[in-house]
Short mmCIF file of C-alpha atoms in Angstrom, two decimals:
data_model
loop_
_atom_site.label_atom_id
_atom_site.label_comp_id
_atom_site.label_asym_id
_atom_site.label_seq_id
_atom_site.Cartn_x
_atom_site.Cartn_y
_atom_site.Cartn_z
CA MET A 1 -13.96 -44.51 56.59
CA PHE A 2 -11.90 -43.73 59.69
CA ILE A 3 -10.18 -47.13 59.58
CA LYS A 4 -9.41 -46.65 55.85
CA THR A 5 -7.67 -43.31 56.47
CA GLN A 6 -5.75 -44.81 59.38
CA LEU A 7 -4.54 -47.69 57.21
CA ILE A 8 -3.42 -45.32 54.43
CA LEU A 9 -1.57 -43.15 56.95
CA LEU A 10 0.17 -46.22 58.40
CA ALA A 11 1.26 -47.33 54.92
CA LEU A 12 2.70 -43.91 54.11
CA ILE A 13 4.62 -43.68 57.38
CA SER A 14 6.11 -47.16 56.87
CA VAL A 15 7.29 -46.22 53.36
CA VAL A 16 8.93 -43.06 54.61
CA PHE A 17 10.61 -44.79 57.48
CA SER A 18 11.79 -47.67 55.32
CA GLN A 19 13.45 -45.24 52.97
CA THR A 20 15.24 -43.28 55.60
CA ASP A 21 16.50 -46.50 57.19
CA GLU A 22 18.81 -47.01 54.20
CA GLU A 23 20.39 -43.55 54.74
CA GLU A 24 20.94 -42.91 51.08
CA SER A 25 20.76 -39.60 49.28
CA PHE A 26 19.01 -38.89 46.07
CA LEU A 27 20.13 -36.22 43.68
CA PHE A 28 17.46 -34.29 41.80
CA VAL A 29 18.58 -32.44 38.71
CA THR A 30 16.48 -29.95 36.81
CA LYS A 31 17.45 -28.35 33.53
CA GLU A 32 15.74 -25.25 32.23
CA THR A 33 16.28 -22.37 29.89
CA VAL A 34 16.31 -18.86 31.25
CA ASN A 35 15.49 -17.23 27.89
CA ARG A 36 11.98 -16.21 26.94
CA PHE A 37 12.78 -16.62 23.25
CA ILE A 38 15.45 -18.71 21.62
CA VAL A 39 16.91 -16.91 18.63
CA GLN A 40 19.54 -18.05 16.15
CA ASP A 41 22.94 -16.40 16.73
CA LYS A 42 21.79 -14.89 20.01
CA GLU A 43 22.75 -16.11 23.51
CA LEU A 44 20.85 -19.01 25.06
CA THR A 45 21.28 -19.60 28.81
CA ILE A 46 20.73 -23.07 30.27
CA LYS A 47 20.50 -23.47 34.06
CA TYR A 48 21.09 -26.81 35.80
CA ALA A 49 19.93 -27.07 39.41
CA LEU A 50 21.18 -30.01 41.51
CA TYR A 51 19.61 -30.80 44.85
CA ASN A 52 20.90 -33.42 47.28
CA SER A 53 17.72 -34.48 49.02
CA GLY A 54 19.03 -37.13 51.33
CA PRO A 55 20.80 -37.18 54.72
CA THR A 56 24.30 -37.99 53.41
CA THR A 57 26.92 -36.31 51.29
CA ILE A 58 27.42 -37.50 47.74
CA PHE A 59 30.77 -37.57 45.96
CA ASN A 60 32.30 -37.23 42.49
CA VAL A 61 29.31 -35.67 40.85
CA ASN A 62 29.73 -35.45 37.05
CA LEU A 63 27.18 -33.82 34.78
CA GLN A 64 27.31 -34.75 31.13
CA ASP A 65 25.24 -32.82 28.58
CA THR A 66 27.32 -32.63 25.41
CA HIS A 67 24.87 -34.87 23.56
CA SER A 68 22.07 -32.27 23.92
CA TYR A 69 24.13 -29.47 22.42
CA PRO A 70 26.51 -30.79 19.77
CA SER A 71 29.23 -28.36 18.74
CA ASP A 72 28.10 -28.30 15.10
CA LYS A 73 24.73 -26.86 16.10
CA TYR A 74 25.61 -24.86 19.21
CA GLU A 75 28.59 -22.70 20.06
CA LEU A 76 29.63 -22.80 23.70
CA LEU A 77 30.24 -19.28 25.01
CA VAL A 78 30.40 -19.47 28.80
CA GLY A 79 30.67 -22.47 31.12
CA THR A 80 31.16 -26.14 30.45
CA LEU A 81 28.73 -28.90 29.50
CA THR A 82 30.68 -31.41 31.64
CA PRO A 83 31.06 -29.85 35.10
CA LYS A 84 32.35 -31.87 38.03
CA TRP A 85 31.91 -31.44 41.77
CA GLU A 86 33.88 -33.38 44.37
CA ARG A 87 31.06 -33.44 46.89
CA ILE A 88 27.62 -32.12 47.48
CA ASN A 89 26.59 -32.01 51.11
CA ALA A 90 23.19 -33.09 52.31
CA GLY A 91 20.35 -30.70 51.64
CA VAL A 92 22.47 -28.48 49.40
CA ASN A 93 21.08 -26.79 46.31
CA LEU A 94 23.57 -26.10 43.53
CA THR A 95 23.17 -24.31 40.20
CA HIS A 96 25.31 -24.43 37.12
CA VAL A 97 24.84 -22.06 34.20
CA VAL A 98 25.94 -22.54 30.61
CA VAL A 99 25.62 -19.95 27.85
CA LEU A 100 25.31 -21.23 24.27
CA LYS A 101 24.65 -19.71 20.87
CA PRO A 102 22.44 -21.71 18.46
CA LYS A 103 23.89 -21.77 14.96
CA GLN A 104 20.78 -23.06 13.21
CA SER A 105 17.10 -22.18 13.31
CA GLY A 106 14.09 -24.46 13.43
CA ILE A 107 12.85 -27.00 15.95
CA SER A 108 15.50 -28.47 18.21
CA ASN A 109 15.20 -31.16 20.84
CA SER A 110 17.45 -31.10 23.89
CA SER A 111 17.22 -34.28 25.91
CA HIS A 112 18.10 -35.09 29.54
CA ALA A 113 21.51 -34.37 31.00
CA ILE A 114 23.13 -37.43 32.58
CA VAL A 115 24.55 -37.08 36.09
CA THR A 116 26.67 -39.73 37.72
CA TYR A 117 27.70 -39.72 41.37
CA GLN A 118 28.94 -41.94 44.21
CA LYS A 119 26.86 -42.41 47.30
CA SER A 120 29.88 -42.90 49.56
CA GLU A 121 33.59 -42.16 49.45
CA LYS A 122 34.62 -45.78 49.74
CA ASN A 123 32.01 -47.34 47.51
CA THR A 124 33.00 -46.53 43.92
CA ASP A 125 29.72 -47.78 42.40
CA SER A 126 28.34 -44.84 40.52
CA GLN A 127 24.67 -44.00 40.51
CA LYS A 128 23.24 -42.54 37.33
CA THR A 129 20.42 -40.06 37.30
CA TYR A 130 18.79 -37.99 34.58
CA SER A 131 17.81 -34.36 34.67
CA SER A 132 14.45 -33.03 33.57
CA GLU A 133 14.36 -32.19 29.88
CA ILE A 134 13.40 -29.02 28.08
CA GLY A 135 12.02 -30.95 25.11
CA ASP A 136 11.33 -29.47 21.68
CA VAL A 137 12.11 -25.78 21.36
CA TYR A 138 11.66 -23.50 18.39
CA ILE A 139 14.73 -21.48 17.50
CA MET A 140 13.59 -18.47 15.51
CA THR A 141 15.72 -16.80 12.89
CA SER A 142 17.22 -13.44 13.77
CA ARG A 143 15.15 -11.89 10.98
CA GLU A 144 11.92 -13.09 12.58
CA TYR A 145 13.08 -11.80 15.95
CA ASP A 146 13.91 -8.38 14.49
CA ARG A 147 10.60 -8.35 12.71
CA ARG A 148 8.73 -8.95 15.93
CA PHE A 149 10.74 -7.00 18.44
CA SER A 150 13.01 -4.27 17.15
CA SER A 151 11.67 -0.76 17.33
CA HIS A 152 12.13 0.46 13.74
CA ILE A 153 11.98 4.11 14.77
CA ILE A 154 14.23 5.27 11.98
CA ASP A 155 12.12 3.35 9.45
CA TRP A 156 8.96 5.06 10.66
CA VAL A 157 10.58 8.48 10.60
CA LEU A 158 11.73 7.98 7.02
CA PHE A 159 8.31 6.66 5.99
CA THR A 160 6.65 9.75 7.51
CA ALA A 161 9.11 11.96 5.64
CA MET A 162 8.26 10.18 2.35
CA ALA A 163 4.50 10.11 2.84
CA SER A 164 4.07 13.68 4.14
CA PRO A 165 4.45 15.43 0.77
CA CYS A 166 1.63 13.30 -0.67
CA ILE A 167 -0.69 14.46 2.06
CA VAL A 168 0.57 17.87 3.12
CA PHE A 169 1.08 19.37 -0.34
CA PRO A 170 -2.46 18.78 -1.71
CA PHE A 171 -3.91 19.91 1.62
CA PHE A 172 -1.88 23.09 1.49
CA LEU A 173 -3.02 23.87 -2.06
CA TRP A 174 -6.67 23.27 -1.20
CA PHE A 175 -6.44 25.27 2.00
CA LYS A 176 -4.78 28.19 0.27
CA SER A 177 -7.54 28.43 -2.35
CA LYS A 178 -10.27 27.93 0.22
CA SER A 179 -8.98 30.61 2.59
CA LYS A 180 -8.47 33.07 -0.29
CA TYR A 181 -12.11 32.86 -1.36
CA GLU A 182 -13.52 32.76 2.12
CA LEU A 183 -11.48 35.83 3.02
CA LEU A 184 -12.82 37.59 -0.06
CA VAL A 185 -16.42 36.96 1.01
CA MET A 186 -15.69 37.96 4.60
CA LYS A 187 -13.98 41.21 3.59
CA ASP A 188 -16.87 42.18 1.35
CA LYS A 189 -19.40 41.45 4.07
CA GLN A 190 -17.40 43.57 6.51
CA THR A 191 -17.20 46.52 4.10
CA LYS A 192 -20.94 46.24 3.42
CA LYS A 193 -21.65 46.22 7.15
CA ALA A 194 -19.44 49.26 7.64
CA GLN A 195 -21.41 51.06 4.91
CA MET M 1 -23.77 30.44 -37.51
CA SER M 2 -21.89 32.08 -34.70
CA ASN M 3 -24.96 31.53 -32.51
CA GLN M 4 -24.81 27.79 -33.18
CA ARG M 5 -21.12 27.73 -32.40
CA SER M 6 -21.62 29.59 -29.14
CA ILE M 7 -24.51 27.24 -28.21
CA SER M 8 -22.35 24.18 -28.84
CA SER M 9 -19.52 25.68 -26.79
CA ASP M 10 -22.04 26.32 -23.99
CA GLU M 11 -23.20 22.71 -24.30
CA ASP M 12 -19.60 21.51 -24.21
CA LEU M 13 -19.01 23.52 -21.07
CA LEU M 14 -22.12 22.05 -19.45
CA LEU M 15 -21.22 18.54 -20.54
CA GLN M 16 -17.75 18.92 -19.15
CA ASP M 17 -19.15 20.29 -15.96
CA PHE M 18 -21.59 17.44 -15.42
CA SER M 19 -19.53 14.65 -16.89
CA ARG M 20 -17.67 12.21 -14.75
CA ASN M 21 -14.88 12.01 -17.29
CA VAL M 22 -11.75 13.81 -16.33
CA THR M 23 -9.40 15.59 -18.65
CA THR M 24 -6.12 13.97 -19.67
CA LYS M 25 -4.16 16.35 -17.46
CA SER M 26 -6.33 15.45 -14.47
CA TRP M 27 -6.07 11.74 -15.26
CA VAL M 28 -2.28 11.92 -15.41
CA LEU M 29 -2.19 13.82 -12.12
CA PHE M 30 -4.44 11.28 -10.42
CA SER M 31 -2.61 8.25 -11.82
CA GLY M 32 0.76 9.66 -10.81
CA ASN M 33 -0.41 10.35 -7.29
CA ALA M 34 -2.05 6.95 -6.96
CA ALA M 35 1.11 5.20 -8.15
CA VAL M 36 3.30 7.11 -5.70
CA VAL M 37 0.98 6.52 -2.75
CA SER M 38 0.71 2.82 -3.61
CA ALA M 39 4.48 2.51 -3.87
CA ILE M 40 5.41 4.24 -0.59
CA PRO M 41 4.11 1.48 1.75
CA LEU M 42 6.31 -1.05 -0.06
CA TRP M 43 9.23 0.54 1.74
CA LEU M 44 7.56 -0.09 5.08
CA PHE M 45 6.88 -3.71 4.20
CA TRP M 46 10.49 -4.17 3.12
CA ARG M 47 12.07 -2.60 6.19
CA ILE M 48 9.72 -3.61 8.98
CA HIS M 49 8.19 -6.90 7.83
CA HIS M 50 11.48 -7.88 6.18
CA MET M 51 9.85 -8.73 2.87
CA ASP M 52 12.69 -8.59 0.38
CA PHE M 53 11.93 -7.52 -3.19
CA SER M 54 13.40 -10.57 -4.87
CA SER M 55 11.07 -13.06 -3.20
CA TYR M 56 7.92 -10.90 -2.99
CA PHE M 57 8.28 -9.23 -6.35
CA ILE M 58 5.03 -10.60 -7.80
CA HIS M 59 2.95 -9.78 -4.72
CA PHE M 60 4.26 -6.22 -4.72
CA ILE M 61 3.54 -5.68 -8.40
CA ILE M 62 0.01 -7.05 -8.14
CA GLY M 63 -0.76 -5.09 -4.98
CA THR M 64 0.62 -1.84 -6.37
CA VAL M 65 -1.25 -2.14 -9.67
CA ILE M 66 -4.57 -2.93 -8.01
CA SER M 67 -4.29 -0.16 -5.44
CA THR M 68 -3.17 2.37 -8.09
CA TYR M 69 -6.22 1.55 -10.24
CA PHE M 70 -8.74 1.75 -7.42
CA LEU M 71 -7.18 4.84 -5.84
CA ASN M 72 -7.41 6.54 -9.22
CA LEU M 73 -11.12 5.69 -9.38
CA ALA M 74 -11.61 6.89 -5.82
CA TYR M 75 -9.97 10.24 -6.63
CA GLN M 76 -12.25 10.70 -9.64
CA ASN M 77 -15.41 9.74 -7.74
CA MET M 78 -14.68 12.04 -4.86
CA LYS M 79 -13.69 14.90 -7.15
CA PHE M 80 -16.96 14.64 -9.07
CA ILE M 81 -19.01 14.76 -5.88
CA LEU M 82 -17.04 17.59 -4.31
CA LYS M 83 -16.87 19.77 -7.42
CA HIS M 84 -20.56 20.63 -7.39
CA LYS M 85 -20.64 21.27 -3.68
CA ILE M 86 -17.61 23.55 -3.88
CA ALA M 87 -18.94 25.33 -6.98
CA GLN M 88 -22.08 26.26 -5.08
CA LYS M 89 -20.06 27.50 -2.13
CA ARG M 90 -17.63 29.57 -4.20
CA GLU M 91 -20.21 31.17 -6.48
CA ASP M 92 -20.50 34.25 -4.35
CA ALA M 93 -16.76 34.74 -3.85
CA VAL M 94 -15.90 34.13 -7.50
CA SER M 95 -18.55 36.58 -8.74
CA ARG M 96 -17.12 39.22 -6.41
CA GLU M 97 -13.61 38.50 -7.72
CA ILE M 98 -14.71 38.81 -11.35
CA SER M 99 -16.79 41.90 -10.62
CA LYS M 100 -13.72 43.60 -9.20
CA ILE M 101 -11.76 42.76 -12.37
CA PHE M 102 -14.60 44.00 -14.60
CA ALA M 103 -15.29 47.08 -12.51
CA ASN M 104 -12.82 49.13 -14.53
CA ASP M 105 -13.79 47.70 -17.90
CA LYS M 106 -16.88 49.56 -19.18
CA ASN M 107 -17.08 47.66 -22.51
CA ALA M 108 -17.82 44.27 -20.99
CA ASN M 109 -21.44 43.16 -21.21
CA LYS M 110 -23.33 41.06 -18.73
CA LYS M 111 -23.09 37.85 -20.80
CA ASP M 112 -19.29 37.99 -20.98
CA LYS M 113 -19.14 38.64 -17.27
CA ASP M 114 -21.44 35.67 -16.53
CA ASP M 115 -19.38 33.44 -18.81
CA ARG M 116 -16.21 34.52 -17.04
CA ILE M 117 -17.79 33.88 -13.65
CA LEU M 118 -18.97 30.40 -14.70
CA ALA M 119 -15.60 29.47 -16.17
CA ARG M 120 -13.70 30.78 -13.17
CA LYS M 121 -16.10 29.05 -10.77
CA ASN M 122 -15.57 25.74 -12.58
CA GLU M 123 -11.83 26.26 -12.57
CA VAL M 124 -11.71 26.98 -8.84
CA ALA M 125 -14.11 24.15 -7.99
CA ASP M 126 -12.11 21.75 -10.17
CA PHE M 127 -8.84 22.73 -8.53
CA GLU M 128 -10.15 22.58 -4.97
CA ALA M 129 -12.02 19.30 -5.57
CA THR M 130 -8.92 17.72 -7.13
CA THR M 131 -6.57 18.76 -4.34
CA TYR M 132 -8.99 17.87 -1.56
CA SER M 133 -9.79 14.50 -3.14
CA ILE M 134 -6.09 13.64 -3.43
CA PHE M 135 -5.33 14.76 0.11
CA TYR M 136 -8.30 12.99 1.70
CA ASN M 137 -7.95 9.70 -0.17
CA ASN M 138 -4.18 9.56 0.40
CA ALA M 139 -4.53 10.17 4.11
CA PHE M 140 -7.40 7.69 4.46
CA TYR M 141 -5.58 5.00 2.47
CA LEU M 142 -2.31 5.33 4.40
CA VAL M 143 -4.01 5.38 7.80
CA CYS M 144 -6.12 2.29 6.93
CA LEU M 145 -3.06 0.49 5.63
CA ILE M 146 -0.96 1.22 8.70
CA ILE M 147 -3.73 0.19 11.10
CA LEU M 148 -4.42 -3.05 9.21
CA SER M 149 -0.82 -4.01 8.66
CA PHE M 150 0.68 -3.13 12.06
CA PHE M 151 -2.19 -3.67 14.46
CA VAL M 152 -4.89 -5.95 13.08
CA LEU M 153 -2.79 -8.30 10.93
CA LYS M 154 0.39 -7.93 12.97
CA ASN M 155 0.89 -11.62 13.76
CA PHE M 156 0.03 -13.06 10.36
CA SER M 157 2.59 -14.15 7.81
CA PRO M 158 4.08 -11.34 5.68
CA THR M 159 2.30 -12.46 2.48
CA VAL M 160 -1.14 -12.55 4.10
CA ASN M 161 -0.39 -9.28 5.88
CA TYR M 162 0.58 -7.47 2.69
CA LEU M 163 -2.20 -8.78 0.46
CA PHE M 164 -4.99 -8.28 2.96
CA SER M 165 -3.87 -4.89 4.25
CA VAL M 166 -3.43 -3.46 0.73
CA GLY M 167 -6.60 -5.14 -0.55
CA LEU M 168 -8.82 -4.13 2.35
CA SER M 169 -7.59 -0.54 2.60
CA THR M 170 -7.99 -0.09 -1.18
CA ALA M 171 -11.51 -1.53 -0.99
CA VAL M 172 -12.45 0.68 1.96
CA VAL M 173 -11.17 3.87 0.28
CA PHE M 174 -12.88 3.03 -3.02
CA LEU M 175 -16.22 2.09 -1.41
CA PHE M 176 -16.17 5.21 0.73
CA SER M 177 -15.63 7.37 -2.34
CA THR M 178 -18.63 5.82 -4.13
CA GLY M 179 -20.87 5.98 -1.08
CA GLN M 180 -20.97 9.69 -0.51
CA LYS M 181 -23.76 11.84 -1.95
#
């Protein structure tokens, strides 16, 4: 048991050391949506986070995500879907935000963003990496969103105004008759007591 | 001859008193109220659940007709039950009211006075039972409908929401009106 754990530990250490010997950086890209709900004709915010994990700087970083959000289905409001950075230093975390507006409702799939970069200034071989994907999202219609979330206070006030006569008027008539006859009995009882 | 006529008019009065059948005027009043109360929630469903009239026309018509019919029955049931209870309660007050009117009239005999008291008692009981029945059933129906539609069935599709909330609240109001003794 002890020898087994020692062997596993040795294997792990050798892998780690072998990787760092090459002195290459890896770029991790995540893509996520900041919205809780995605609604047609309302703003959708996409956040890309790039992290240079390795010990060296990387150069000419290009992010390409126009294929996930074609212009016929999404309107670009803020930011660009093809940002470029000249360099990202080692251990640096970078975020890029894009604001879009979906034109259509229904299920939509947004795939990975493609990021290309160079591992050194002299070596022009570009490395390609893919971001995480958001996958299938449901874009609800603005009518459904209003139905679920808007407050409708004015609608309720008007409904109360319409429904009150149906309830208040019959109650008032009944109460008026009831109090008239009860008062009559009470008055008579009081006069009899006085006598 | 006149005795027979007065007996049959007494019988008619008793029959009317104990019959479940309502007069035409009462029926019209009840139907009108039921139709209005059934129609008012449609506005809520249109504005808040976004059910437009063109696509949900049939559902609305069916729901309104069914709830109008059963609300009408509920009004009648409750009125019949309440009328006798109220008549018993108001007997004393009505007889005092009539006695006051007849106090100055020396020609009136006891039978006329009793007839007047009975008629007036029925009139008052009828009126109070009608108004209370309309008020109570309307309030009960609307509260049930709002609770079902906006709390219990909130996340269901609009069609299911409308049909079940109208159906269940109508059924509850109708069953409650038949259940009382």
